[in-house]
């Protein structure tokens, strides 16, 4: 549904200050200018694939921006609940990683011909937590939704796009993004290593619901394929094998590890998004 222009959220736009701030970011995250910018041959892919790639990478820029907001919120929540300093620093560092990813993804989008229109009120970009939740639970909700689910799913999605990518610039950008995603996906379990014993059973149930709700938000990525849109294979899209990898990641990299912290996802809700929940105990496999 398209809203009348007057009711639409403002367009998603980025700005860059440059000078001392840009220099500082590039000192902390070097290598951006070494990527093979200016080498994309869009004629080799055709206009439909290039147009779809612009959509994919515009969404990618927004996702990186939202991830920066999520890790910034997580950092604040970790400070408010007295989490270990080195863990909190990892979350803060991840926010800077994501801002660097915004820069790389938006430069790539520009080389693809420019961003597709995207409207979003940035006042709503930070993830919400349960009203009235104590700081520890707020941090746990953000860690689970951001790291245990969102970042954990981004690893196989990006890895499949990377395996299919043929354009050297797209491969280089995806390599650089992927280099950080593994750590981002671990921050949630590092947090739970410290926090799990401090959480009540009701709070762990709440976290299972948070995880499941996040998974349901991402489920269209593996449940639907746009027949009308040519997947921009070679320019950052992914395919059925990528969708299968996402389904598998839900079971193997999200549901099972969370169960080790007594955060047990609802098997019926998992089944509704096409995922099973099989856990292995003492060599036996059982469905929970
Ligand atoms: Fe990222
Ligand atoms: Fe990330």
PDB file of C-alpha atoms and ligand atoms in Angstrom:
ATOM      1  CA  UNK A   1       0.000   0.000   0.000  1.00  0.00           C
ATOM      2  CA  UNK A   2       1.419   3.395  -0.833  1.00  0.00           C
ATOM      3  CA  UNK A   3       0.613   6.300   1.453  1.00  0.00           C
ATOM      4  CA  UNK A   4      -0.208   9.766   0.138  1.00  0.00           C
ATOM      5  CA  UNK A   5       2.974  11.847   0.066  1.00  0.00           C
ATOM      6  CA  UNK A   6       1.794  14.025   3.007  1.00  0.00           C
ATOM      7  CA  UNK A   7       1.316  10.966   5.299  1.00  0.00           C
ATOM      8  CA  UNK A   8       4.567   9.300   4.362  1.00  0.00           C
ATOM      9  CA  UNK A   9       7.517   9.098   6.741  1.00  0.00           C
ATOM     10  CA  UNK A  10      10.440  11.208   5.524  1.00  0.00           C
ATOM     11  CA  UNK A  11      12.862   9.707   2.983  1.00  0.00           C
ATOM     12  CA  UNK A  12      15.799   7.773   4.422  1.00  0.00           C
ATOM     13  CA  UNK A  13      18.848   9.883   3.609  1.00  0.00           C
ATOM     14  CA  UNK A  14      22.434   9.826   4.828  1.00  0.00           C
ATOM     15  CA  UNK A  15      24.797  12.712   5.382  1.00  0.00           C
ATOM     16  CA  UNK A  16      28.570  12.778   5.892  1.00  0.00           C
ATOM     17  CA  UNK A  17      30.431  15.524   7.722  1.00  0.00           C
ATOM     18  CA  UNK A  18      33.941  14.687   6.492  1.00  0.00           C
ATOM     19  CA  UNK A  19      37.099  16.343   7.797  1.00  0.00           C
ATOM     20  CA  UNK A  20      38.214  15.318  11.286  1.00  0.00           C
ATOM     21  CA  UNK A  21      35.296  12.931  11.934  1.00  0.00           C
ATOM     22  CA  UNK A  22      35.630  11.033   8.640  1.00  0.00           C
ATOM     23  CA  UNK A  23      39.405  10.809   9.134  1.00  0.00           C
ATOM     24  CA  UNK A  24      38.951   9.411  12.650  1.00  0.00           C
ATOM     25  CA  UNK A  25      36.490   6.756  11.460  1.00  0.00           C
ATOM     26  CA  UNK A  26      38.855   5.682   8.681  1.00  0.00           C
ATOM     27  CA  UNK A  27      41.769   5.506  11.108  1.00  0.00           C
ATOM     28  CA  UNK A  28      39.712   3.151  13.298  1.00  0.00           C
ATOM     29  CA  UNK A  29      38.303   1.204  10.346  1.00  0.00           C
ATOM     30  CA  UNK A  30      40.959   1.387   7.607  1.00  0.00           C
ATOM     31  CA  UNK A  31      40.764  -0.004   4.083  1.00  0.00           C
ATOM     32  CA  UNK A  32      37.581   1.546   2.674  1.00  0.00           C
ATOM     33  CA  UNK A  33      39.411   3.367  -0.106  1.00  0.00           C
ATOM     34  CA  UNK A  34      41.346   0.217  -1.089  1.00  0.00           C
ATOM     35  CA  UNK A  35      38.216  -1.573  -2.354  1.00  0.00           C
ATOM     36  CA  UNK A  36      37.872  -1.748  -6.166  1.00  0.00           C
ATOM     37  CA  UNK A  37      35.522   1.219  -6.525  1.00  0.00           C
ATOM     38  CA  UNK A  38      34.675   2.196 -10.087  1.00  0.00           C
ATOM     39  CA  UNK A  39      34.949  -1.345 -11.492  1.00  0.00           C
ATOM     40  CA  UNK A  40      31.246  -2.310 -11.676  1.00  0.00           C
ATOM     41  CA  UNK A  41      30.124  -3.235 -15.198  1.00  0.00           C
ATOM     42  CA  UNK A  42      26.338  -2.986 -14.872  1.00  0.00           C
ATOM     43  CA  UNK A  43      25.815  -3.664 -18.613  1.00  0.00           C
ATOM     44  CA  UNK A  44      27.026  -7.217 -17.991  1.00  0.00           C
ATOM     45  CA  UNK A  45      24.035  -7.852 -15.702  1.00  0.00           C
ATOM     46  CA  UNK A  46      21.202  -6.086 -17.522  1.00  0.00           C
ATOM     47  CA  UNK A  47      18.864  -3.330 -16.302  1.00  0.00           C
ATOM     48  CA  UNK A  48      16.380  -5.534 -14.372  1.00  0.00           C
ATOM     49  CA  UNK A  49      19.072  -7.228 -12.304  1.00  0.00           C
ATOM     50  CA  UNK A  50      20.788  -3.899 -11.660  1.00  0.00           C
ATOM     51  CA  UNK A  51      17.470  -2.336 -10.555  1.00  0.00           C
ATOM     52  CA  UNK A  52      16.798  -5.202  -8.158  1.00  0.00           C
ATOM     53  CA  UNK A  53      20.374  -4.928  -6.843  1.00  0.00           C
ATOM     54  CA  UNK A  54      19.678  -1.251  -6.066  1.00  0.00           C
ATOM     55  CA  UNK A  55      16.674  -2.345  -3.973  1.00  0.00           C
ATOM     56  CA  UNK A  56      18.657  -5.084  -2.211  1.00  0.00           C
ATOM     57  CA  UNK A  57      21.553  -2.766  -1.353  1.00  0.00           C
ATOM     58  CA  UNK A  58      19.299   0.169  -0.371  1.00  0.00           C
ATOM     59  CA  UNK A  59      17.645  -2.183   2.122  1.00  0.00           C
ATOM     60  CA  UNK A  60      21.120  -3.319   3.108  1.00  0.00           C
ATOM     61  CA  UNK A  61      22.177   0.247   3.922  1.00  0.00           C
ATOM     62  CA  UNK A  62      19.066   0.698   6.054  1.00  0.00           C
ATOM     63  CA  UNK A  63      19.654  -2.634   7.807  1.00  0.00           C
ATOM     64  CA  UNK A  64      23.226  -1.652   8.663  1.00  0.00           C
ATOM     65  CA  UNK A  65      21.961   1.700   9.984  1.00  0.00           C
ATOM     66  CA  UNK A  66      19.310  -0.040  12.103  1.00  0.00           C
ATOM     67  CA  UNK A  67      21.969  -2.462  13.397  1.00  0.00           C
ATOM     68  CA  UNK A  68      24.079   0.513  14.508  1.00  0.00           C
ATOM     69  CA  UNK A  69      21.053   1.837  16.424  1.00  0.00           C
ATOM     70  CA  UNK A  70      20.445  -1.606  17.944  1.00  0.00           C
ATOM     71  CA  UNK A  71      24.031  -2.005  19.176  1.00  0.00           C
ATOM     72  CA  UNK A  72      24.009   1.580  20.496  1.00  0.00           C
ATOM     73  CA  UNK A  73      20.808   0.783  22.450  1.00  0.00           C
ATOM     74  CA  UNK A  74      22.343  -2.457  23.673  1.00  0.00           C
ATOM     75  CA  UNK A  75      25.449  -0.572  24.809  1.00  0.00           C
ATOM     76  CA  UNK A  76      23.334   1.848  26.873  1.00  0.00           C
ATOM     77  CA  UNK A  77      21.357  -1.026  28.394  1.00  0.00           C
ATOM     78  CA  UNK A  78      24.570  -2.919  29.274  1.00  0.00           C
ATOM     79  CA  UNK A  79      25.896   0.189  31.034  1.00  0.00           C
ATOM     80  CA  UNK A  80      22.604   0.567  32.913  1.00  0.00           C
ATOM     81  CA  UNK A  81      22.665  -3.019  34.209  1.00  0.00           C
ATOM     82  CA  UNK A  82      26.337  -3.020  35.227  1.00  0.00           C
ATOM     83  CA  UNK A  83      27.441  -5.561  32.618  1.00  0.00           C
ATOM     84  CA  UNK A  84      31.151  -6.408  32.306  1.00  0.00           C
ATOM     85  CA  UNK A  85      33.106  -3.510  30.803  1.00  0.00           C
ATOM     86  CA  UNK A  86      34.838  -5.556  28.093  1.00  0.00           C
ATOM     87  CA  UNK A  87      31.497  -6.996  26.941  1.00  0.00           C
ATOM     88  CA  UNK A  88      29.986  -3.492  26.856  1.00  0.00           C
ATOM     89  CA  UNK A  89      32.970  -2.258  24.839  1.00  0.00           C
ATOM     90  CA  UNK A  90      32.356  -5.067  22.307  1.00  0.00           C
ATOM     91  CA  UNK A  91      28.767  -3.859  21.838  1.00  0.00           C
ATOM     92  CA  UNK A  92      29.897  -0.237  21.441  1.00  0.00           C
ATOM     93  CA  UNK A  93      32.569  -1.337  18.961  1.00  0.00           C
ATOM     94  CA  UNK A  94      29.924  -3.250  16.988  1.00  0.00           C
ATOM     95  CA  UNK A  95      27.905  -0.025  16.642  1.00  0.00           C
ATOM     96  CA  UNK A  96      30.935   1.599  14.992  1.00  0.00           C
ATOM     97  CA  UNK A  97      31.408  -1.492  12.770  1.00  0.00           C
ATOM     98  CA  UNK A  98      27.812  -1.068  11.601  1.00  0.00           C
ATOM     99  CA  UNK A  99      28.318   2.625  10.837  1.00  0.00           C
ATOM    100  CA  UNK A 100      31.340   1.661   8.742  1.00  0.00           C
ATOM    101  CA  UNK A 101      29.147  -0.920   7.006  1.00  0.00           C
ATOM    102  CA  UNK A 102      26.631   1.857   6.283  1.00  0.00           C
ATOM    103  CA  UNK A 103      29.397   3.795   4.559  1.00  0.00           C
ATOM    104  CA  UNK A 104      30.564   0.837   2.438  1.00  0.00           C
ATOM    105  CA  UNK A 105      27.044  -0.299   1.516  1.00  0.00           C
ATOM    106  CA  UNK A 106      25.935   3.194   0.561  1.00  0.00           C
ATOM    107  CA  UNK A 107      29.018   3.754  -1.606  1.00  0.00           C
ATOM    108  CA  UNK A 108      28.242   0.469  -3.376  1.00  0.00           C
ATOM    109  CA  UNK A 109      24.585   1.509  -3.790  1.00  0.00           C
ATOM    110  CA  UNK A 110      25.754   4.738  -5.403  1.00  0.00           C
ATOM    111  CA  UNK A 111      27.869   2.747  -7.866  1.00  0.00           C
ATOM    112  CA  UNK A 112      24.845   0.599  -8.675  1.00  0.00           C
ATOM    113  CA  UNK A 113      23.071   3.744  -9.878  1.00  0.00           C
ATOM    114  CA  UNK A 114      21.758   5.217  -6.629  1.00  0.00           C
ATOM    115  CA  UNK A 115      19.395   4.276  -3.824  1.00  0.00           C
ATOM    116  CA  UNK A 116      15.830   3.134  -4.387  1.00  0.00           C
ATOM    117  CA  UNK A 117      13.283   5.338  -2.563  1.00  0.00           C
ATOM    118  CA  UNK A 118      12.862   4.270   1.052  1.00  0.00           C
ATOM    119  CA  UNK A 119      10.770   6.136   3.620  1.00  0.00           C
ATOM    120  CA  UNK A 120      11.300   5.655   7.329  1.00  0.00           C
ATOM    121  CA  UNK A 121      10.952   7.829  10.412  1.00  0.00           C
ATOM    122  CA  UNK A 122      14.360   7.509  12.060  1.00  0.00           C
ATOM    123  CA  UNK A 123      12.789   8.443  15.396  1.00  0.00           C
ATOM    124  CA  UNK A 124      11.612   4.795  15.401  1.00  0.00           C
ATOM    125  CA  UNK A 125      14.880   3.165  14.323  1.00  0.00           C
ATOM    126  CA  UNK A 126      15.956   1.942  17.781  1.00  0.00           C
ATOM    127  CA  UNK A 127      14.474  -1.404  18.855  1.00  0.00           C
ATOM    128  CA  UNK A 128      11.697  -1.318  21.466  1.00  0.00           C
ATOM    129  CA  UNK A 129      11.871  -3.299  24.706  1.00  0.00           C
ATOM    130  CA  UNK A 130       9.143  -4.394  27.120  1.00  0.00           C
ATOM    131  CA  UNK A 131       7.645  -1.381  28.943  1.00  0.00           C
ATOM    132  CA  UNK A 132       8.816  -1.277  32.560  1.00  0.00           C
ATOM    133  CA  UNK A 133      11.490  -3.960  32.070  1.00  0.00           C
ATOM    134  CA  UNK A 134      14.387  -3.740  34.530  1.00  0.00           C
ATOM    135  CA  UNK A 135      17.754  -2.806  32.954  1.00  0.00           C
ATOM    136  CA  UNK A 136      19.018  -6.425  32.955  1.00  0.00           C
ATOM    137  CA  UNK A 137      15.952  -7.669  31.077  1.00  0.00           C
ATOM    138  CA  UNK A 138      16.098  -4.720  28.681  1.00  0.00           C
ATOM    139  CA  UNK A 139      19.722  -5.577  27.889  1.00  0.00           C
ATOM    140  CA  UNK A 140      18.787  -9.242  27.505  1.00  0.00           C
ATOM    141  CA  UNK A 141      15.932  -8.457  25.112  1.00  0.00           C
ATOM    142  CA  UNK A 142      18.229  -6.287  22.978  1.00  0.00           C
ATOM    143  CA  UNK A 143      21.047  -8.858  23.048  1.00  0.00           C
ATOM    144  CA  UNK A 144      18.710 -11.677  22.012  1.00  0.00           C
ATOM    145  CA  UNK A 145      16.878  -9.777  19.255  1.00  0.00           C
ATOM    146  CA  UNK A 146      19.966  -8.026  17.884  1.00  0.00           C
ATOM    147  CA  UNK A 147      22.779 -10.533  18.254  1.00  0.00           C
ATOM    148  CA  UNK A 148      21.258 -13.976  18.863  1.00  0.00           C
ATOM    149  CA  UNK A 149      18.710 -13.559  16.041  1.00  0.00           C
ATOM    150  CA  UNK A 150      19.366 -10.674  13.649  1.00  0.00           C
ATOM    151  CA  UNK A 151      23.167 -10.852  13.420  1.00  0.00           C
ATOM    152  CA  UNK A 152      23.122 -14.642  13.544  1.00  0.00           C
ATOM    153  CA  UNK A 153      20.854 -14.708  10.479  1.00  0.00           C
ATOM    154  CA  UNK A 154      22.916 -12.121   8.638  1.00  0.00           C
ATOM    155  CA  UNK A 155      25.958 -14.439   8.613  1.00  0.00           C
ATOM    156  CA  UNK A 156      24.496 -17.196   6.351  1.00  0.00           C
ATOM    157  CA  UNK A 157      22.532 -14.661   4.260  1.00  0.00           C
ATOM    158  CA  UNK A 158      25.642 -12.652   3.521  1.00  0.00           C
ATOM    159  CA  UNK A 159      27.833 -15.727   3.087  1.00  0.00           C
ATOM    160  CA  UNK A 160      25.495 -17.069   0.369  1.00  0.00           C
ATOM    161  CA  UNK A 161      25.413 -13.684  -1.370  1.00  0.00           C
ATOM    162  CA  UNK A 162      29.211 -13.671  -1.231  1.00  0.00           C
ATOM    163  CA  UNK A 163      29.436 -17.186  -2.696  1.00  0.00           C
ATOM    164  CA  UNK A 164      27.234 -16.102  -5.623  1.00  0.00           C
ATOM    165  CA  UNK A 165      28.811 -12.691  -6.157  1.00  0.00           C
ATOM    166  CA  UNK A 166      30.868 -12.271  -9.304  1.00  0.00           C
ATOM    167  CA  UNK A 167      31.527  -8.517  -9.397  1.00  0.00           C
ATOM    168  CA  UNK A 168      34.861  -7.836  -7.646  1.00  0.00           C
ATOM    169  CA  UNK A 169      33.496  -4.738  -5.876  1.00  0.00           C
ATOM    170  CA  UNK A 170      30.472  -6.603  -4.507  1.00  0.00           C
ATOM    171  CA  UNK A 171      32.709  -9.458  -3.345  1.00  0.00           C
ATOM    172  CA  UNK A 172      35.091  -7.040  -1.635  1.00  0.00           C
ATOM    173  CA  UNK A 173      32.266  -5.189   0.161  1.00  0.00           C
ATOM    174  CA  UNK A 174      30.642  -8.441   1.301  1.00  0.00           C
ATOM    175  CA  UNK A 175      34.018  -9.784   2.498  1.00  0.00           C
ATOM    176  CA  UNK A 176      34.522  -6.652   4.584  1.00  0.00           C
ATOM    177  CA  UNK A 177      31.019  -6.819   6.093  1.00  0.00           C
ATOM    178  CA  UNK A 178      31.285 -10.544   6.797  1.00  0.00           C
ATOM    179  CA  UNK A 179      34.584 -10.070   8.623  1.00  0.00           C
ATOM    180  CA  UNK A 180      32.648  -8.358  11.451  1.00  0.00           C
ATOM    181  CA  UNK A 181      29.365 -10.273  11.483  1.00  0.00           C
ATOM    182  CA  UNK A 182      30.685 -13.379  13.249  1.00  0.00           C
ATOM    183  CA  UNK A 183      31.661 -11.361  16.312  1.00  0.00           C
ATOM    184  CA  UNK A 184      28.370  -9.447  16.248  1.00  0.00           C
ATOM    185  CA  UNK A 185      26.525 -12.760  16.346  1.00  0.00           C
ATOM    186  CA  UNK A 186      28.513 -13.869  19.416  1.00  0.00           C
ATOM    187  CA  UNK A 187      27.834 -10.843  21.629  1.00  0.00           C
ATOM    188  CA  UNK A 188      24.411 -12.226  22.626  1.00  0.00           C
ATOM    189  CA  UNK A 189      25.803 -15.516  23.913  1.00  0.00           C
ATOM    190  CA  UNK A 190      28.668 -13.722  25.682  1.00  0.00           C
ATOM    191  CA  UNK A 191      26.008 -11.615  27.413  1.00  0.00           C
ATOM    192  CA  UNK A 192      23.949 -14.691  28.334  1.00  0.00           C
ATOM    193  CA  UNK A 193      27.065 -16.444  29.714  1.00  0.00           C
ATOM    194  CA  UNK A 194      27.176 -13.613  32.245  1.00  0.00           C
ATOM    195  CA  UNK A 195      23.463 -12.886  32.675  1.00  0.00           C
ATOM    196  CA  UNK A 196      21.596 -16.198  32.401  1.00  0.00           C
ATOM    197  CA  UNK A 197      21.817 -17.061  36.107  1.00  0.00           C
ATOM    198  CA  UNK A 198      20.561 -13.585  36.992  1.00  0.00           C
ATOM    199  CA  UNK A 199      17.378 -13.960  34.920  1.00  0.00           C
ATOM    200  CA  UNK A 200      14.144 -15.333  36.385  1.00  0.00           C
ATOM    201  CA  UNK A 201      12.232 -18.155  34.657  1.00  0.00           C
ATOM    202  CA  UNK A 202       9.548 -15.622  33.639  1.00  0.00           C
ATOM    203  CA  UNK A 203      12.215 -13.391  32.115  1.00  0.00           C
ATOM    204  CA  UNK A 204      13.665 -16.322  30.188  1.00  0.00           C
ATOM    205  CA  UNK A 205      10.166 -17.056  28.852  1.00  0.00           C
ATOM    206  CA  UNK A 206       9.907 -13.420  27.831  1.00  0.00           C
ATOM    207  CA  UNK A 207      13.240 -13.737  25.983  1.00  0.00           C
ATOM    208  CA  UNK A 208      11.994 -16.826  24.149  1.00  0.00           C
ATOM    209  CA  UNK A 209       9.047 -14.749  22.938  1.00  0.00           C
ATOM    210  CA  UNK A 210      11.365 -11.888  21.915  1.00  0.00           C
ATOM    211  CA  UNK A 211      13.566 -14.298  19.939  1.00  0.00           C
ATOM    212  CA  UNK A 212      10.585 -15.913  18.258  1.00  0.00           C
ATOM    213  CA  UNK A 213       9.034 -12.549  17.354  1.00  0.00           C
ATOM    214  CA  UNK A 214      12.350 -11.470  15.780  1.00  0.00           C
ATOM    215  CA  UNK A 215      12.571 -14.712  13.818  1.00  0.00           C
ATOM    216  CA  UNK A 216       9.014 -14.142  12.535  1.00  0.00           C
ATOM    217  CA  UNK A 217      10.011 -10.674  11.312  1.00  0.00           C
ATOM    218  CA  UNK A 218      12.816 -12.206   9.237  1.00  0.00           C
ATOM    219  CA  UNK A 219      10.847 -15.267   8.072  1.00  0.00           C
ATOM    220  CA  UNK A 220       9.736 -13.684   4.749  1.00  0.00           C
ATOM    221  CA  UNK A 221      13.421 -13.865   3.735  1.00  0.00           C
ATOM    222  CA  UNK A 222      13.177 -17.652   3.506  1.00  0.00           C
ATOM    223  CA  UNK A 223       9.416 -18.128   3.079  1.00  0.00           C
ATOM    224  CA  UNK A 224       8.929 -15.932   0.020  1.00  0.00           C
ATOM    225  CA  UNK A 225      10.764 -15.573  -3.231  1.00  0.00           C
ATOM    226  CA  UNK A 226       9.802 -12.681  -5.492  1.00  0.00           C
ATOM    227  CA  UNK A 227       9.072 -14.322  -8.850  1.00  0.00           C
ATOM    228  CA  UNK A 228       8.660 -10.936 -10.514  1.00  0.00           C
ATOM    229  CA  UNK A 229      12.042  -9.678  -9.279  1.00  0.00           C
ATOM    230  CA  UNK A 230      15.137 -11.206 -10.841  1.00  0.00           C
ATOM    231  CA  UNK A 231      17.427 -12.101  -7.929  1.00  0.00           C
ATOM    232  CA  UNK A 232      20.524  -9.957  -8.425  1.00  0.00           C
ATOM    233  CA  UNK A 233      22.864 -12.936  -8.377  1.00  0.00           C
ATOM    234  CA  UNK A 234      26.383 -11.705  -8.864  1.00  0.00           C
ATOM    235  CA  UNK A 235      25.419  -8.327  -7.395  1.00  0.00           C
ATOM    236  CA  UNK A 236      24.532  -9.361  -3.852  1.00  0.00           C
ATOM    237  CA  UNK A 237      21.311 -11.372  -4.059  1.00  0.00           C
ATOM    238  CA  UNK A 238      20.773 -14.924  -2.856  1.00  0.00           C
ATOM    239  CA  UNK A 239      18.830 -18.015  -3.868  1.00  0.00           C
ATOM    240  CA  UNK A 240      16.962 -21.087  -2.584  1.00  0.00           C
ATOM    241  CA  UNK A 241      20.169 -22.488  -1.135  1.00  0.00           C
ATOM    242  CA  UNK A 242      20.538 -19.237   0.798  1.00  0.00           C
ATOM    243  CA  UNK A 243      16.957 -19.556   2.048  1.00  0.00           C
ATOM    244  CA  UNK A 244      17.649 -23.133   3.198  1.00  0.00           C
ATOM    245  CA  UNK A 245      20.755 -21.904   5.038  1.00  0.00           C
ATOM    246  CA  UNK A 246      18.628 -19.335   6.886  1.00  0.00           C
ATOM    247  CA  UNK A 247      16.083 -21.983   7.951  1.00  0.00           C
ATOM    248  CA  UNK A 248      18.901 -24.189   9.160  1.00  0.00           C
ATOM    249  CA  UNK A 249      20.484 -21.294  11.064  1.00  0.00           C
ATOM    250  CA  UNK A 250      17.228 -20.757  12.988  1.00  0.00           C
ATOM    251  CA  UNK A 251      17.451 -24.303  14.349  1.00  0.00           C
ATOM    252  CA  UNK A 252      21.187 -24.767  14.657  1.00  0.00           C
ATOM    253  CA  UNK A 253      22.467 -21.326  15.540  1.00  0.00           C
ATOM    254  CA  UNK A 254      19.504 -19.752  17.326  1.00  0.00           C
ATOM    255  CA  UNK A 255      17.012 -22.228  18.874  1.00  0.00           C
ATOM    256  CA  UNK A 256      19.541 -24.778  20.117  1.00  0.00           C
ATOM    257  CA  UNK A 257      22.064 -22.341  21.648  1.00  0.00           C
ATOM    258  CA  UNK A 258      19.250 -20.389  23.362  1.00  0.00           C
ATOM    259  CA  UNK A 259      17.871 -23.619  24.837  1.00  0.00           C
ATOM    260  CA  UNK A 260      21.219 -24.084  26.607  1.00  0.00           C
ATOM    261  CA  UNK A 261      20.336 -20.959  28.589  1.00  0.00           C
ATOM    262  CA  UNK A 262      16.800 -22.295  29.270  1.00  0.00           C
ATOM    263  CA  UNK A 263      15.375 -19.927  26.690  1.00  0.00           C
ATOM    264  CA  UNK A 264      13.160 -22.397  24.867  1.00  0.00           C
ATOM    265  CA  UNK A 265      11.412 -21.347  21.664  1.00  0.00           C
ATOM    266  CA  UNK A 266       7.819 -22.391  20.975  1.00  0.00           C
ATOM    267  CA  UNK A 267       8.030 -25.362  18.542  1.00  0.00           C
ATOM    268  CA  UNK A 268       4.631 -24.545  17.018  1.00  0.00           C
ATOM    269  CA  UNK A 269       5.663 -21.004  16.188  1.00  0.00           C
ATOM    270  CA  UNK A 270       8.928 -22.346  14.759  1.00  0.00           C
ATOM    271  CA  UNK A 271       7.001 -24.787  12.594  1.00  0.00           C
ATOM    272  CA  UNK A 272       4.823 -21.952  11.284  1.00  0.00           C
ATOM    273  CA  UNK A 273       7.931 -20.255   9.850  1.00  0.00           C
ATOM    274  CA  UNK A 274       9.107 -23.493   8.265  1.00  0.00           C
ATOM    275  CA  UNK A 275      11.699 -24.407  10.907  1.00  0.00           C
ATOM    276  CA  UNK A 276      11.921 -27.442  13.122  1.00  0.00           C
ATOM    277  CA  UNK A 277      13.410 -27.534  16.561  1.00  0.00           C
ATOM    278  CA  UNK A 278      15.467 -30.631  17.049  1.00  0.00           C
ATOM    279  CA  UNK A 279      17.810 -30.919  19.941  1.00  0.00           C
ATOM    280  CA  UNK A 280      20.332 -33.626  20.495  1.00  0.00           C
ATOM    281  CA  UNK A 281      20.834 -35.075  23.973  1.00  0.00           C
ATOM    282  CA  UNK A 282      23.355 -37.803  24.752  1.00  0.00           C
ATOM    283  CA  UNK A 283      23.445 -38.896  21.137  1.00  0.00           C
ATOM    284  CA  UNK A 284      19.652 -39.103  20.825  1.00  0.00           C
ATOM    285  CA  UNK A 285      17.639 -36.691  18.776  1.00  0.00           C
ATOM    286  CA  UNK A 286      14.328 -35.454  20.143  1.00  0.00           C
ATOM    287  CA  UNK A 287      11.834 -32.926  18.922  1.00  0.00           C
ATOM    288  CA  UNK A 288      10.909 -30.300  21.486  1.00  0.00           C
TER     289      UNK A 288
HETATM  290 FE1  LIG B   1      26.764  -4.966   9.474  1.00  0.00          FE
HETATM  291 FE1  LIG B   2      26.442  -6.782  12.141  1.00  0.00          FE
END
